[in-house]
PDB file of C-alpha atoms in Angstrom:
ATOM      1  CA  MET A  23    -229.364-107.648 -80.029  1.00 54.00           C
ATOM      2  CA  SER A  24    -226.572-109.883 -78.916  1.00 62.00           C
ATOM      3  CA  PRO A  25    -227.587-113.480 -77.642  1.00 74.00           C
ATOM      4  CA  ASN A  26    -225.507-113.106 -74.536  1.00 82.00           C
ATOM      5  CA  TRP A  27    -227.496-109.835 -73.662  1.00 88.00           C
ATOM      6  CA  GLY A  28    -230.449-110.006 -70.863  1.00 91.00           C
ATOM      7  CA  LEU A  29    -233.269-107.365 -71.018  1.00 89.00           C
ATOM      8  CA  GLN A  30    -235.536-106.324 -68.145  1.00 91.00           C
ATOM      9  CA  ASN A  31    -237.942-103.327 -67.968  1.00 90.00           C
ATOM     10  CA  ASN A  32    -240.573-102.108 -65.478  1.00 91.00           C
ATOM     11  CA  TYR A  33    -243.746-102.626 -67.639  1.00 89.00           C
ATOM     12  CA  HIS A  34    -245.269-104.320 -64.625  1.00 90.00           C
ATOM     13  CA  SER A  35    -245.231-101.006 -62.799  1.00 91.00           C
ATOM     14  CA  ALA A  36    -245.465 -98.654 -65.532  1.00 87.00           C
ATOM     15  CA  SER A  37    -247.784 -99.424 -69.003  1.00 81.00           C
ATOM     16  CA  ASN A  38    -245.184 -97.648 -71.059  1.00 79.00           C
ATOM     17  CA  GLY A  39    -242.024 -99.363 -69.967  1.00 80.00           C
ATOM     18  CA  ARG A  40    -240.336 -96.129 -68.877  1.00 85.00           C
ATOM     19  CA  ILE A  41    -237.246 -98.118 -67.843  1.00 91.00           C
ATOM     20  CA  TRP A  42    -235.160-100.643 -69.743  1.00 89.00           C
ATOM     21  CA  MET A  43    -232.052-102.686 -68.527  1.00 90.00           C
ATOM     22  CA  LEU A  44    -229.748-104.414 -70.735  1.00 90.00           C
ATOM     23  CA  TRP A  45    -226.471-106.169 -69.607  1.00 92.00           C
ATOM     24  CA  ASP A  46    -223.972-108.786 -70.778  1.00 91.00           C
ATOM     25  CA  THR A  47    -224.912-112.258 -69.341  1.00 94.00           C
ATOM     26  CA  SER A  48    -221.604-113.770 -69.930  1.00 92.00           C
ATOM     27  CA  ILE A  49    -220.109-110.904 -67.601  1.00 93.00           C
ATOM     28  CA  TYR A  50    -222.706-109.933 -65.168  1.00 94.00           C
ATOM     29  CA  ILE A  51    -225.382-111.436 -62.797  1.00 96.00           C
ATOM     30  CA  LEU A  52    -228.241-108.936 -61.961  1.00 96.00           C
ATOM     31  CA  ASP A  53    -230.963-109.803 -59.299  1.00 96.00           C
ATOM     32  CA  LYS A  54    -233.806-107.314 -59.224  1.00 95.00           C
ATOM     33  CA  LEU A  55    -234.333-106.133 -55.617  1.00 96.00           C
ATOM     34  CA  ARG A  56    -236.958-103.519 -56.479  1.00 96.00           C
ATOM     35  CA  GLU A  57    -239.070-102.050 -59.257  1.00 95.00           C
ATOM     36  CA  ASP A  58    -241.297 -99.021 -59.435  1.00 93.00           C
ATOM     37  CA  THR A  59    -242.749 -96.650 -62.070  1.00 93.00           C
ATOM     38  CA  GLN A  60    -239.915 -94.500 -61.457  1.00 94.00           C
ATOM     39  CA  LEU A  61    -236.893 -96.748 -60.906  1.00 95.00           C
ATOM     40  CA  LEU A  62    -235.319-100.133 -61.350  1.00 96.00           C
ATOM     41  CA  HIS A  63    -232.980-101.444 -58.359  1.00 97.00           C
ATOM     42  CA  TYR A  64    -230.391-104.297 -59.080  1.00 97.00           C
ATOM     43  CA  GLN A  65    -227.766-106.190 -57.245  1.00 97.00           C
ATOM     44  CA  ILE A  66    -225.131-106.545 -59.602  1.00 96.00           C
ATOM     45  CA  THR A  67    -222.341-109.359 -59.262  1.00 97.00           C
ATOM     46  CA  MET A  68    -219.382-109.627 -61.766  1.00 94.00           C
ATOM     47  CA  LYS A  69    -218.555-113.272 -62.693  1.00 95.00           C
ATOM     48  CA  SER A  70    -214.968-113.306 -63.067  1.00 94.00           C
ATOM     49  CA  THR A  71    -214.342-111.415 -59.831  1.00 94.00           C
ATOM     50  CA  GLY A  72    -217.381-111.936 -57.614  1.00 95.00           C
ATOM     51  CA  ILE A  73    -217.250-108.189 -57.188  1.00 94.00           C
ATOM     52  CA  THR A  74    -220.893-106.888 -55.856  1.00 96.00           C
ATOM     53  CA  CYS A  75    -222.587-103.347 -55.838  1.00 96.00           C
ATOM     54  CA  VAL A  76    -226.041-102.293 -56.368  1.00 97.00           C
ATOM     55  CA  LEU A  77    -227.355-100.151 -59.006  1.00 96.00           C
ATOM     56  CA  THR A  78    -230.431 -97.973 -58.997  1.00 96.00           C
ATOM     57  CA  VAL A  79    -231.674 -96.698 -62.522  1.00 94.00           C
ATOM     58  CA  ILE A  80    -234.135 -93.818 -62.166  1.00 93.00           C
ATOM     59  CA  TYR A  81    -236.547 -92.118 -64.752  1.00 90.00           C
ATOM     60  CA  GLY A  82    -238.273 -89.449 -62.954  1.00 87.00           C
ATOM     61  CA  TYR A  83    -241.765 -88.056 -63.052  1.00 87.00           C
ATOM     62  CA  ASN A  84    -242.177 -84.220 -63.725  1.00 80.00           C
ATOM     63  CA  THR A  85    -244.388 -83.244 -60.807  1.00 83.00           C
ATOM     64  CA  CYS A  86    -243.556 -82.466 -57.417  1.00 81.00           C
ATOM     65  CA  GLU A  87    -245.875 -85.085 -56.009  1.00 84.00           C
ATOM     66  CA  GLN A  88    -244.771 -87.866 -58.166  1.00 86.00           C
ATOM     67  CA  MET A  89    -241.155 -86.918 -57.387  1.00 87.00           C
ATOM     68  CA  ARG A  90    -241.911 -87.086 -53.585  1.00 89.00           C
ATOM     69  CA  THR A  91    -242.723 -90.839 -53.966  1.00 91.00           C
ATOM     70  CA  LEU A  92    -239.181 -91.436 -55.759  1.00 92.00           C
ATOM     71  CA  TRP A  93    -237.133 -89.789 -52.788  1.00 92.00           C
ATOM     72  CA  ASP A  94    -239.311 -91.848 -50.226  1.00 93.00           C
ATOM     73  CA  ALA A  95    -238.367 -94.889 -52.394  1.00 94.00           C
ATOM     74  CA  LEU A  96    -234.652 -94.097 -52.292  1.00 94.00           C
ATOM     75  CA  LYS A  97    -234.609 -93.412 -48.720  1.00 94.00           C
ATOM     76  CA  GLU A  98    -236.280 -96.778 -48.142  1.00 95.00           C
ATOM     77  CA  ILE A  99    -233.612 -98.519 -50.320  1.00 95.00           C
ATOM     78  CA  ALA A 100    -230.680 -96.611 -48.515  1.00 94.00           C
ATOM     79  CA  GLN A 101    -231.560 -98.065 -45.139  1.00 94.00           C
ATOM     80  CA  GLY A 102    -230.681-101.501 -46.628  1.00 93.00           C
ATOM     81  CA  VAL A 103    -227.327-100.680 -48.729  1.00 95.00           C
ATOM     82  CA  THR A 104    -224.135-101.623 -46.961  1.00 94.00           C
ATOM     83  CA  ILE A 105    -222.073-102.091 -50.126  1.00 95.00           C
ATOM     84  CA  PRO A 106    -221.209 -99.530 -52.967  1.00 95.00           C
ATOM     85  CA  TRP A 107    -224.060 -98.104 -54.550  1.00 95.00           C
ATOM     86  CA  LEU A 108    -224.594 -96.131 -57.735  1.00 94.00           C
ATOM     87  CA  ILE A 109    -227.694 -94.291 -58.754  1.00 94.00           C
ATOM     88  CA  CYS A 110    -228.066 -92.959 -62.142  1.00 91.00           C
ATOM     89  CA  GLY A 111    -230.645 -91.817 -64.663  1.00 88.00           C
ATOM     90  CA  TYR A 112    -233.081 -88.703 -65.575  1.00 83.00           C
ATOM     91  CA  PHE A 113    -234.092 -87.255 -62.366  1.00 82.00           C
ATOM     92  CA  ASN A 114    -236.264 -84.816 -64.115  1.00 76.00           C
ATOM     93  CA  VAL A 115    -235.751 -82.298 -61.389  1.00 66.00           C
ATOM     94  CA  LYS A 116    -236.542 -78.506 -61.526  1.00 60.00           C
ATOM     95  CA  GLY A 117    -233.170 -76.270 -62.380  1.00 55.00           C
ATOM     96  CA  GLU A 118    -230.910 -75.491 -64.966  1.00 58.00           C
ATOM     97  CA  CYS A 119    -232.434 -77.059 -68.544  1.00 59.00           C
ATOM     98  CA  TYR A 120    -228.764 -78.258 -69.595  1.00 62.00           C
ATOM     99  CA  THR A 121    -226.356 -79.918 -67.143  1.00 61.00           C
ATOM    100  CA  TRP A 122    -223.338 -79.792 -69.148  1.00 63.00           C
ATOM    101  CA  THR A 123    -221.582 -76.904 -71.584  1.00 68.00           C
ATOM    102  CA  ASN A 124    -218.240 -76.685 -73.334  1.00 66.00           C
ATOM    103  CA  LYS A 125    -217.560 -73.586 -71.571  1.00 68.00           C
ATOM    104  CA  GLN A 126    -217.391 -71.481 -74.632  1.00 72.00           C
ATOM    105  CA  GLN A 127    -219.124 -68.093 -74.924  1.00 73.00           C
ATOM    106  CA  SER A 128    -221.719 -66.733 -77.346  1.00 74.00           C
ATOM    107  CA  SER A 129    -222.317 -68.704 -80.441  1.00 72.00           C
ATOM    108  CA  ASP A 130    -219.342 -71.136 -79.568  1.00 70.00           C
ATOM    109  CA  ARG A 131    -221.293 -72.173 -76.741  1.00 72.00           C
ATOM    110  CA  ILE A 132    -222.637 -76.040 -76.770  1.00 71.00           C
ATOM    111  CA  CYS A 133    -225.176 -77.079 -74.036  1.00 67.00           C
ATOM    112  CA  SER A 134    -226.667 -80.527 -73.567  1.00 63.00           C
ATOM    113  CA  ARG A 135    -228.871 -82.214 -71.035  1.00 60.00           C
ATOM    114  CA  LEU A 136    -227.043 -85.375 -69.504  1.00 60.00           C
ATOM    115  CA  ASP A 137    -228.056 -88.043 -67.204  1.00 68.00           C
ATOM    116  CA  ARG A 138    -226.926 -87.736 -63.899  1.00 76.00           C
ATOM    117  CA  ALA A 139    -225.145 -90.331 -61.605  1.00 84.00           C
ATOM    118  CA  PHE A 140    -224.603 -90.342 -57.873  1.00 87.00           C
ATOM    119  CA  GLY A 141    -222.402 -92.814 -55.859  1.00 90.00           C
ATOM    120  CA  ASN A 142    -222.067 -93.420 -52.174  1.00 91.00           C
ATOM    121  CA  HIS A 143    -218.910 -93.538 -50.080  1.00 90.00           C
ATOM    122  CA  ASP A 144    -218.273 -96.911 -50.762  1.00 90.00           C
ATOM    123  CA  TRP A 145    -218.889 -96.735 -54.528  1.00 90.00           C
ATOM    124  CA  MET A 146    -216.453 -93.503 -54.925  1.00 88.00           C
ATOM    125  CA  MET A 147    -213.792 -95.003 -52.881  1.00 88.00           C
ATOM    126  CA  GLN A 148    -213.577 -98.283 -55.231  1.00 87.00           C
ATOM    127  CA  TRP A 149    -214.766 -96.824 -58.481  1.00 85.00           C
ATOM    128  CA  GLY A 150    -214.479 -92.960 -58.166  1.00 76.00           C
ATOM    129  CA  HIS A 151    -211.895 -92.831 -60.891  1.00 72.00           C
ATOM    130  CA  VAL A 152    -214.238 -94.461 -63.570  1.00 71.00           C
ATOM    131  CA  VAL A 153    -214.717 -92.401 -66.658  1.00 66.00           C
ATOM    132  CA  MET A 154    -217.838 -93.670 -68.883  1.00 63.00           C
ATOM    133  CA  GLU A 155    -217.111 -93.917 -72.744  1.00 60.00           C
ATOM    134  CA  TYR A 156    -219.805 -94.333 -75.465  1.00 55.00           C
ATOM    135  CA  ASP A 157    -219.776 -96.529 -78.358  1.00 61.00           C
ATOM    136  CA  LEU A 158    -222.501 -94.576 -80.529  1.00 54.00           C
ATOM    137  CA  GLU A 159    -222.934 -97.332 -83.285  1.00 60.00           C
ATOM    138  CA  LYS A 160    -223.200 -99.818 -80.613  1.00 62.00           C
ATOM    139  CA  TRP A 161    -225.844 -97.983 -78.734  1.00 62.00           C
ATOM    140  CA  SER A 162    -227.724 -96.933 -81.774  1.00 64.00           C
ATOM    141  CA  LEU A 163    -228.051-100.667 -82.492  1.00 67.00           C
ATOM    142  CA  ILE A 164    -229.137-101.624 -79.232  1.00 66.00           C
ATOM    143  CA  GLU A 165    -231.622 -98.661 -79.315  1.00 67.00           C
ATOM    144  CA  GLU A 166    -233.252-100.083 -82.572  1.00 68.00           C
ATOM    145  CA  SER A 167    -233.350-103.500 -80.621  1.00 69.00           C
ATOM    146  CA  ILE A 168    -235.248-101.863 -77.505  1.00 68.00           C
ATOM    147  CA  MET A 169    -237.561-100.069 -80.201  1.00 68.00           C
ATOM    148  CA  ARG A 170    -238.557-103.319 -81.777  1.00 68.00           C
ATOM    149  CA  HIS A 171    -239.422-104.625 -78.240  1.00 66.00           C
ATOM    150  CA  LYS A 172    -241.493-101.441 -77.664  1.00 64.00           C
ATOM    151  CA  LEU A 173    -243.282-101.637 -80.653  1.00 63.00           C
ATOM    152  CA  ARG A 174    -244.569-105.279 -80.034  1.00 62.00           C
ATOM    153  CA  VAL A 175    -248.069-104.248 -78.784  1.00 55.00           C
ATOM    154  CA  LYS A 176    -248.678-102.016 -81.690  1.00 56.00           C
ATOM    155  CA  TRP A 177    -247.562-104.475 -83.892  1.00 55.00           C
ATOM    156  CA  ILE A 178    -250.119-107.214 -82.561  1.00 53.00           C
ATOM    157  CA  GLN A 179    -252.898-104.429 -82.908  1.00 56.00           C
ATOM    158  CA  LEU A 180    -252.032-103.551 -86.536  1.00 55.00           C
ATOM    159  CA  GLY A 181    -251.514-107.340 -87.768  1.00 50.00           C
ATOM    160  CA  ASP A 182    -249.985-107.471 -91.146  1.00 48.00           C
ATOM    161  CA  SER A 183    -248.757-104.087 -91.529  1.00 51.00           C
ATOM    162  CA  LYS A 184    -246.572-104.299 -88.585  1.00 52.00           C
ATOM    163  CA  THR A 185    -243.070-104.591 -90.955  1.00 59.00           C
ATOM    164  CA  LYS A 186    -244.546-101.526 -92.561  1.00 61.00           C
ATOM    165  CA  TYR A 187    -245.142 -99.480 -89.458  1.00 58.00           C
ATOM    166  CA  PHE A 188    -241.595-100.272 -87.806  1.00 61.00           C
ATOM    167  CA  SER A 189    -239.755 -99.386 -91.153  1.00 66.00           C
ATOM    168  CA  VAL A 190    -241.895 -95.744 -91.171  1.00 65.00           C
ATOM    169  CA  VAL A 191    -241.089 -95.333 -87.619  1.00 63.00           C
ATOM    170  CA  VAL A 192    -237.265 -96.071 -87.813  1.00 63.00           C
ATOM    171  CA  LYS A 193    -237.027 -93.978 -90.943  1.00 64.00           C
ATOM    172  CA  GLU A 194    -238.732 -91.051 -89.063  1.00 63.00           C
ATOM    173  CA  ARG A 195    -236.195 -91.349 -86.192  1.00 63.00           C
ATOM    174  CA  ASN A 196    -233.279 -91.710 -88.633  1.00 62.00           C
ATOM    175  CA  GLN A 197    -234.244 -88.426 -90.314  1.00 59.00           C
ATOM    176  CA  LYS A 198    -234.460 -86.388 -86.758  1.00 58.00           C
ATOM    177  CA  LYS A 199    -230.742 -87.821 -86.252  1.00 58.00           C
ATOM    178  CA  HIS A 200    -229.649 -86.356 -89.591  1.00 63.00           C
ATOM    179  CA  ILE A 201    -228.156 -82.630 -89.723  1.00 70.00           C
ATOM    180  CA  ARG A 202    -229.893 -81.230 -92.838  1.00 73.00           C
ATOM    181  CA  GLU A 203    -228.208 -77.663 -92.721  1.00 77.00           C
ATOM    182  CA  ILE A 204    -225.907 -75.427 -90.879  1.00 78.00           C
ATOM    183  CA  THR A 205    -224.578 -72.072 -90.758  1.00 80.00           C
ATOM    184  CA  SER A 206    -220.555 -71.865 -90.898  1.00 79.00           C
ATOM    185  CA  LEU A 207    -218.474 -69.613 -88.892  1.00 72.00           C
ATOM    186  CA  ASN A 208    -218.591 -67.175 -91.596  1.00 79.00           C
ATOM    187  CA  GLY A 209    -222.366 -66.885 -91.807  1.00 80.00           C
ATOM    188  CA  VAL A 210    -222.561 -69.095 -95.010  1.00 84.00           C
ATOM    189  CA  LYS A 211    -225.599 -71.585 -95.106  1.00 84.00           C
ATOM    190  CA  LEU A 212    -224.449 -74.996 -95.853  1.00 84.00           C
ATOM    191  CA  ILE A 213    -226.767 -77.875 -97.343  1.00 84.00           C
ATOM    192  CA  GLU A 214    -224.211 -80.126 -98.959  1.00 85.00           C
ATOM    193  CA  PRO A 215    -223.382 -83.562 -96.598  1.00 81.00           C
ATOM    194  CA  LYS A 216    -219.799 -82.832 -97.308  1.00 84.00           C
ATOM    195  CA  ASP A 217    -219.496 -79.117 -96.646  1.00 85.00           C
ATOM    196  CA  ILE A 218    -221.319 -79.807 -93.384  1.00 81.00           C
ATOM    197  CA  GLN A 219    -218.829 -82.604 -92.628  1.00 81.00           C
ATOM    198  CA  ASP A 220    -216.123 -80.346 -93.065  1.00 82.00           C
ATOM    199  CA  GLU A 221    -217.500 -77.351 -91.303  1.00 81.00           C
ATOM    200  CA  ILE A 222    -218.139 -79.611 -88.218  1.00 79.00           C
ATOM    201  CA  VAL A 223    -214.496 -81.011 -88.251  1.00 78.00           C
ATOM    202  CA  LYS A 224    -213.255 -77.591 -88.735  1.00 78.00           C
ATOM    203  CA  PHE A 225    -215.175 -76.286 -85.768  1.00 71.00           C
ATOM    204  CA  TYR A 226    -213.960 -78.739 -83.436  1.00 68.00           C
ATOM    205  CA  LYS A 227    -210.465 -78.757 -84.471  1.00 67.00           C
ATOM    206  CA  SER A 228    -210.400 -75.110 -83.673  1.00 66.00           C
ATOM    207  CA  LEU A 229    -211.461 -76.076 -80.094  1.00 59.00           C
ATOM    208  CA  MET A 230    -208.660 -78.072 -79.695  1.00 58.00           C
ATOM    209  CA  GLY A 231    -204.588 -77.472 -79.525  1.00 54.00           C
ATOM    210  CA  SER A 232    -205.447 -73.426 -79.928  1.00 53.00           C
ATOM    211  CA  ILE A 233    -202.312 -71.651 -78.938  1.00 55.00           C
ATOM    212  CA  PHE A 234    -202.639 -67.924 -77.475  1.00 53.00           C
ATOM    213  CA  GLN A 235    -199.880 -65.520 -77.305  1.00 56.00           C
ATOM    214  CA  ARG A 236    -201.308 -63.602 -74.745  1.00 58.00           C
ATOM    215  CA  LEU A 237    -203.809 -64.874 -72.387  1.00 52.00           C
ATOM    216  CA  PRO A 238    -206.378 -62.088 -70.775  1.00 56.00           C
ATOM    217  CA  ALA A 239    -205.604 -61.252 -67.014  1.00 58.00           C
ATOM    218  CA  ILE A 240    -207.178 -59.159 -64.515  1.00 59.00           C
ATOM    219  CA  ASN A 241    -206.359 -55.727 -64.483  1.00 64.00           C
ATOM    220  CA  ARG A 242    -205.185 -54.837 -60.931  1.00 66.00           C
ATOM    221  CA  LEU A 243    -205.660 -50.536 -61.278  1.00 70.00           C
ATOM    222  CA  ASN A 244    -209.083 -51.238 -61.763  1.00 66.00           C
ATOM    223  CA  MET A 245    -209.500 -53.747 -58.863  1.00 64.00           C
ATOM    224  CA  LYS A 246    -207.892 -50.992 -56.745  1.00 68.00           C
ATOM    225  CA  ARG A 247    -210.292 -48.358 -57.897  1.00 69.00           C
ATOM    226  CA  GLY A 248    -213.333 -50.297 -56.094  1.00 66.00           C
ATOM    227  CA  PRO A 249    -214.256 -51.429 -52.544  1.00 66.00           C
ATOM    228  CA  THR A 250    -211.355 -53.006 -50.863  1.00 65.00           C
ATOM    229  CA  LEU A 251    -210.407 -54.414 -47.296  1.00 62.00           C
ATOM    230  CA  SER A 252    -208.036 -52.961 -44.958  1.00 64.00           C
ATOM    231  CA  GLN A 253    -205.601 -54.621 -42.550  1.00 57.00           C
ATOM    232  CA  GLN A 254    -207.683 -53.406 -39.734  1.00 54.00           C
TER     233      GLN A 254
END
């Protein structure tokens, strides 16, 4: 982790430290306003401009009773918010399993479960146009750093074997991120890394810049055969 980065968590409220907050201390000033098992609430000030907002990071439990305490906490926080406010994180609410798709059909459809973010009126008026971009390599390093901190307790328990234990955990997590095999659009199973890479690039290129000579349209004759509204 960069020496300029600050780190806080909610270990005081949750024994497993469910929420971790990282920020660049050379750019932002963070004041913790509230900590709970399901949230961290901060006032954030940008050093260069003095602009201030509040941020609530969520990691909700998965039962209705536990979620009710989260909603009650957010209601209490809302009473004192008079500046731009952003709420983001994993709410663990019941509903659709996936929150985003590429809007394709059949085997071309890709679904993912992304964290949600909500801004109040003041936030949307000032930063409603903002789009988040992720540097995957950078966040992979941050994730590894967070994991090192989370494993400190186990390291102490394991004594001298801590280095070996960490290496095993990292190896296991990295293996989960690797694509071992895929099936091509032609139905061929690919296991060679180069073939897998080429197939993935080919797939996403096929989604971009496609030209259709004729777009599907609604058949008006078929529509007229169904129920219609009269001018009466």
